[in-house]
Amino acid sequence: MAVTETERTAMRRALEIATSGPRGLNPQVGAVIVSPSGETLAEGWHRGAGTAHAEVDALSKLTADAARGATAVVTLEPCNHTGRTGPCAQALIDAGVTRVVYALDDPGAESSGGAERLRTAGIEVVSGEQAGAAHDLIADWLELQRLGRPHVTVKWAQSLDGRAAASDGTSQWITGPEARADVHRRRAAADAIVVGTGTVLADDPALTARDGDALHTRQPVPVVIGTRPTPPDATVHRHPHAPLFFATHDVTAVVAALGERGVQRVFVEGGPTLASAFIAEGLADSVLAYIAPVLLGGDRLALTDIGVATIGDARRLQVDEWIPLGADLLAVARPVATRVDSVSRSEGS
């Protein structure tokens, strides 16, 4: 079944308005209702968990029977389950829509199946229109569905001989300004930035994403893991977002809790102990190693115990990129084979 040029235009518009919705437990979705003559009747987008889904939001702007015979163009397969809201597929059926064009199949075990429900009701369904753009829009959410938890990036800076600090504990700065600017850009792309209480007590970091002296528009939520208390005058308390504190060393539980809050991308930027804990638990989906051309010696290693007792247990990585940053070098890597721990997540619909 061919997609018309009007429907292609409507899908581009649906992808555009989908970005009006927030990132979180639910994906960003846009919908456009098109009349049989090709006129745009209504637009809608999802405003977050517990609110109307995009299709229902669009239909709510129309009078009764105004969508009868119309086409619904949606960036994600209409859902087929009842959570905090009803099934969108049934809402489209009840509205009298006769054709649905959508970009991506819903990967959810509970929410998928809307296309089949529509077809059973006699509605013409076309899938895959501008699927690539739709995938890019909600790639982080799709990764959350695949992993059952947020995507975790573990970052550290090290000397050429693998040290994270000099013998006296000083580490500011191992890398140069270009590398540090790159870190801030990547912080801004994350939903949460995670450090341990040791880093907070030793360095008093702001945990903001900065562009020179200014803040990036988008800021990650600061997360502090550990049982030692954070001082009330710590700089992290002045972050644009209220920090989250987890009085535990169970990083798997913390990642699960962040996923339940709608966090999709976690940026781990603590010291060697925290980085090693995430790697040891198989939670590092990507690794960023910033390598400076300096030698420090001593025992302040960038990583500590990651559960490797013999060479056969080595955690092998595939380096996807080597990026020069001034005098430094960034290795962007991911595990060749990683253990994915499935963790429960709350219903977000």
Phi, psi and omega in degrees: 000119184285149175263134181280163177296325177299319180291324176297316178297319179296324179292319177300321178292320179298320177295323180293312184285340177301329182290350176289337181278161182279155167284149178165212182300325180255155180283161171282123184224140175236154180217144176228130176261124185243133180287164177303334180271359177096007180276140175285119181270321183196156176232152177205159175212161183274130185258012177122165184307132179092349178259169181302139174288168190303316182297315181292323177300317178294315181297329182294344181270001182249153174284166180304136178071001181292336180265002182295126182083001184274172175248134174258125178250119190226145182282341179223144179313128178304136186288162186229031181217165178252114174243244173284342176231167181278173181290129181293326179302316180292324178298321178291321177298312182296330181283348179087015176298138183250352180211139178230128175243123179226163186269305188240145170289143176285123182279354185290136179297325182269325188269343182285172179101001180296323180298317180294321178298320178295315180297320179299328179277003178088013180269136177287130184233131177234130181240162174094000180291120181054041182298324181298314180294322179293322177297315180300323182298318185241030183303319181293320178294320177297322177295322176299319178293321182291315184278334188079014181193169177295156172287134184244125172251128177253125184239142168209160173247142183214159171283172180298333178264021170080022179259144179262352180197163174284172185300332179273004178093352180288141182217001182255107002235138174285315182262167183270181185296327180295318179294319181293324177295322178296320177301317182293324176296321181286327173301316183296336179275350182267159175271331181216143174243128190244131173224168175263166179297332178299318178294319179298316182288325184277320189248342184050056184286153176281330181060030174261164173258117188241150174239092189069236178269353183260160177271143170297152179300321181259130182237137176283151175287128179283136181232130180241125181250135175142163185266347178282139183290146174272128181303144181297338180262013180297145183300330182300334179291345179262010178295149177303332176253145176295128181290153175254134181241130178238109182277069183203165171248007182275093185291331177297317179295323179295316179298318178299316180296322178294320177299322179293339177272001180091007177290130182253329181229125181249132180245108182269119185228030178279194180277190183303324182295313182290316178302317181294324179297317179295318180292317180299327180274003180071027184259000181271104179278334173214153183233134174242111179248111178269116188248121181258145181279059176227157176243133182242333182062192179077191187247016180274072186287152178293329175231151176250230182284119177242019176083024179252108180263334182217162186300331179292342179267003185306140178274103187272141183239153169253121179275116181275330181211144165245116186244115175290133178227092187062233178277352185262172181224132178255125172261119176257113189225165175215155180298140175294318175218120183241147176274120179264116177273116178282125179238148182291149176224151185284157177291124184255358186278000000 
